[in-house]
Amino acid sequence: MAKLIDGKKIAGEIRARIAQETASFTAENGYAPGLSVIIVGEDPASQVYVRNKKRACEEVGFASEVIALPAETTEAELVSRIARLADDPRVHGILVQLPLPAHIREGAVIAAIPPQKDVDAFHPENVGRIMTGHFDLLPCTPAGVMELLRHEGIDPEGKECVVVGRSNIVGKPMAMLLLHAHGTVTLCHSHTRDLAAHTRRADILVAAVGRVRLIRGDMVRDGAVVIDVGMNRDENGKLCGDVDFDTVEPKASAITPVPGGVGPMTIAMLLKNTLTAARLAAARERS
Ligand code: GUN
């Protein structure tokens, strides 16, 4: 029987701590940390994510706004909207919800966000900082996974860490954070020849591919820690991860559920990044 890693509870503890720290920040500075979230178009999943982010901001006492733009918004219009937020001293974090409509280049939009306000840590400058280990802001989902491991007393040092999925948002930065924590990291992807041969060697296995129940029990070694970043709908419309929980759970020593595992941690880390960005901006103003 695996220990169930309760991301919802751990995220709740982090949010409570951030709420306290936010109250101190606001009392000291006379303004609250501010996050602006931009959503372009009507993607239903994105709308749910953005609504959850806004609610989480309100709960901890941030000044947050959602800027909803029509799907026909041009790249130039979006970039100029970001430029206005970049110049606004009360906005400490800017998040553009992805995916964007096909006619807008994601790279051009991310590059328009000042790195100090880039609470997703997707800007090339922040990506570079993550490579070297000199970062202030970390991408929310991989940071959330590291926080879960820390909370559970699972230290990647010297362990075989296998990440499945090489996205810019999760897989690549996840591999880098595990490497910084002195894990021996293997990054698997759709062209990996024998996926199971790699996953079976993992002490810590992180699945982040977006494929319904890809990782089955026979692909996991006894006692592995299994972190499921997937957020998929199965053939019956049921929310499920990249891990086949029923066959993997009996072999794992610890496992995250979907929902209630990594997902809630992502939002907690967004709050943490926004507070960090606000603190750094306040420190720059003072100096
Ligand atoms: N879409 C799916 N995940 C994310 C995320 O972490 N940040 C942003 N901006 N968009 C997303």
mmCIF file with all atom_site columns, N, CA and C and ligand atoms in Angstrom, residues 49 53 95-99 120 122 140-141 169 266, ligand 1:
data_model
loop_
_atom_site.group_PDB
_atom_site.id
_atom_site.type_symbol
_atom_site.label_atom_id
_atom_site.label_alt_id
_atom_site.label_comp_id
_atom_site.label_asym_id
_atom_site.label_entity_id
_atom_site.label_seq_id
_atom_site.pdbx_PDB_ins_code
_atom_site.Cartn_x
_atom_site.Cartn_y
_atom_site.Cartn_z
_atom_site.occupancy
_atom_site.B_iso_or_equiv
_atom_site.pdbx_formal_charge
_atom_site.auth_seq_id
_atom_site.auth_comp_id
_atom_site.auth_asym_id
_atom_site.auth_atom_id
_atom_site.pdbx_PDB_model_num
ATOM   1  N N  . TYR A 1 49  ? -9.281 27.047 -15.270 1.00 0.00 ? 49  TYR A N  1
ATOM   2  C CA . TYR A 1 49  ? -7.983 27.287 -14.617 1.00 0.00 ? 49  TYR A CA 1
ATOM   3  C C  . TYR A 1 49  ? -7.876 28.739 -14.155 1.00 0.00 ? 49  TYR A C  1
ATOM   4  N N  . LYS A 1 53  ? -7.446 30.356 -10.415 1.00 0.00 ? 53  LYS A N  1
ATOM   5  C CA . LYS A 1 53  ? -6.299 31.199 -10.051 1.00 0.00 ? 53  LYS A CA 1
ATOM   6  C C  . LYS A 1 53  ? -6.797 32.488 -9.402  1.00 0.00 ? 53  LYS A C  1
ATOM   7  N N  . LEU A 1 95  ? 0.475  36.844 -15.979 1.00 0.00 ? 95  LEU A N  1
ATOM   8  C CA . LEU A 1 95  ? 0.368  35.471 -16.467 1.00 0.00 ? 95  LEU A CA 1
ATOM   9  C C  . LEU A 1 95  ? -0.551 35.459 -17.686 1.00 0.00 ? 95  LEU A C  1
ATOM   10 N N  . VAL A 1 96  ? -0.052 34.946 -18.781 1.00 0.00 ? 96  VAL A N  1
ATOM   11 C CA . VAL A 1 96  ? -0.884 34.775 -19.979 1.00 0.00 ? 96  VAL A CA 1
ATOM   12 C C  . VAL A 1 96  ? -1.232 33.289 -20.059 1.00 0.00 ? 96  VAL A C  1
ATOM   13 N N  . GLN A 1 97  ? -2.516 32.993 -19.927 1.00 0.00 ? 97  GLN A N  1
ATOM   14 C CA . GLN A 1 97  ? -2.924 31.596 -19.930 1.00 0.00 ? 97  GLN A CA 1
ATOM   15 C C  . GLN A 1 97  ? -2.681 30.970 -21.301 1.00 0.00 ? 97  GLN A C  1
ATOM   16 N N  . LEU A 1 98  ? -2.085 29.796 -21.302 1.00 0.00 ? 98  LEU A N  1
ATOM   17 C CA . LEU A 1 98  ? -1.825 29.045 -22.536 1.00 0.00 ? 98  LEU A CA 1
ATOM   18 C C  . LEU A 1 98  ? -2.816 27.890 -22.625 1.00 0.00 ? 98  LEU A C  1
ATOM   19 N N  . PRO A 1 99  ? -3.158 27.399 -23.775 1.00 0.00 ? 99  PRO A N  1
ATOM   20 C CA . PRO A 1 99  ? -2.658 27.799 -25.094 1.00 0.00 ? 99  PRO A CA 1
ATOM   21 C C  . PRO A 1 99  ? -3.309 29.077 -25.607 1.00 0.00 ? 99  PRO A C  1
ATOM   22 N N  . ASP A 1 120 ? 5.078  32.675 -14.319 1.00 0.00 ? 120 ASP A N  1
ATOM   23 C CA . ASP A 1 120 ? 5.136  31.304 -14.845 1.00 0.00 ? 120 ASP A CA 1
ATOM   24 C C  . ASP A 1 120 ? 6.587  30.844 -15.004 1.00 0.00 ? 120 ASP A C  1
ATOM   25 N N  . PHE A 1 122 ? 8.400  31.353 -17.668 1.00 0.00 ? 122 PHE A N  1
ATOM   26 C CA . PHE A 1 122 ? 8.519  30.823 -19.028 1.00 0.00 ? 122 PHE A CA 1
ATOM   27 C C  . PHE A 1 122 ? 9.428  31.689 -19.907 1.00 0.00 ? 122 PHE A C  1
ATOM   28 N N  . CYS A 1 140 ? 5.506  26.794 -12.125 1.00 0.00 ? 140 CYS A N  1
ATOM   29 C CA . CYS A 1 140 ? 4.672  26.421 -10.974 1.00 0.00 ? 140 CYS A CA 1
ATOM   30 C C  . CYS A 1 140 ? 4.515  24.911 -10.784 1.00 0.00 ? 140 CYS A C  1
ATOM   31 N N  . THR A 1 141 ? 4.325  24.169 -11.865 1.00 0.00 ? 141 THR A N  1
ATOM   32 C CA . THR A 1 141 ? 4.067  22.732 -11.682 1.00 0.00 ? 141 THR A CA 1
ATOM   33 C C  . THR A 1 141 ? 5.317  21.976 -11.208 1.00 0.00 ? 141 THR A C  1
ATOM   34 N N  . ILE A 1 169 ? 6.869  23.487 -20.226 1.00 0.00 ? 169 ILE A N  1
ATOM   35 C CA . ILE A 1 169 ? 6.158  23.887 -19.000 1.00 0.00 ? 169 ILE A CA 1
ATOM   36 C C  . ILE A 1 169 ? 6.472  22.953 -17.843 1.00 0.00 ? 169 ILE A C  1
ATOM   37 N N  . THR A 1 266 ? 0.161  23.495 -8.068  1.00 0.00 ? 266 THR A N  1
ATOM   38 C CA . THR A 1 266 ? 0.504  24.440 -9.133  1.00 0.00 ? 266 THR A CA 1
ATOM   39 C C  . THR A 1 266 ? 0.008  25.842 -8.769  1.00 0.00 ? 266 THR A C  1
HETATM 40 N N1 . GUN B 2 .   ? -1.732 26.290 -19.417 1.00 0.00 ? 1   GUN B N1 1
HETATM 41 C C1 . GUN B 2 .   ? -1.563 25.073 -18.835 1.00 0.00 ? 1   GUN B C1 1
HETATM 42 N N2 . GUN B 2 .   ? -0.692 25.163 -17.804 1.00 0.00 ? 1   GUN B N2 1
HETATM 43 C C2 . GUN B 2 .   ? -0.305 26.458 -17.745 1.00 0.00 ? 1   GUN B C2 1
HETATM 44 C C3 . GUN B 2 .   ? 0.580  27.164 -16.884 1.00 0.00 ? 1   GUN B C3 1
HETATM 45 O O1 . GUN B 2 .   ? 1.209  26.618 -15.971 1.00 0.00 ? 1   GUN B O1 1
HETATM 46 N N3 . GUN B 2 .   ? 0.699  28.489 -17.137 1.00 0.00 ? 1   GUN B N3 1
HETATM 47 C C4 . GUN B 2 .   ? 0.040  29.111 -18.147 1.00 0.00 ? 1   GUN B C4 1
HETATM 48 N N4 . GUN B 2 .   ? 0.241  30.404 -18.328 1.00 0.00 ? 1   GUN B N4 1
HETATM 49 N N5 . GUN B 2 .   ? -0.786 28.474 -18.961 1.00 0.00 ? 1   GUN B N5 1
HETATM 50 C C5 . GUN B 2 .   ? -0.946 27.162 -18.750 1.00 0.00 ? 1   GUN B C5 1
#
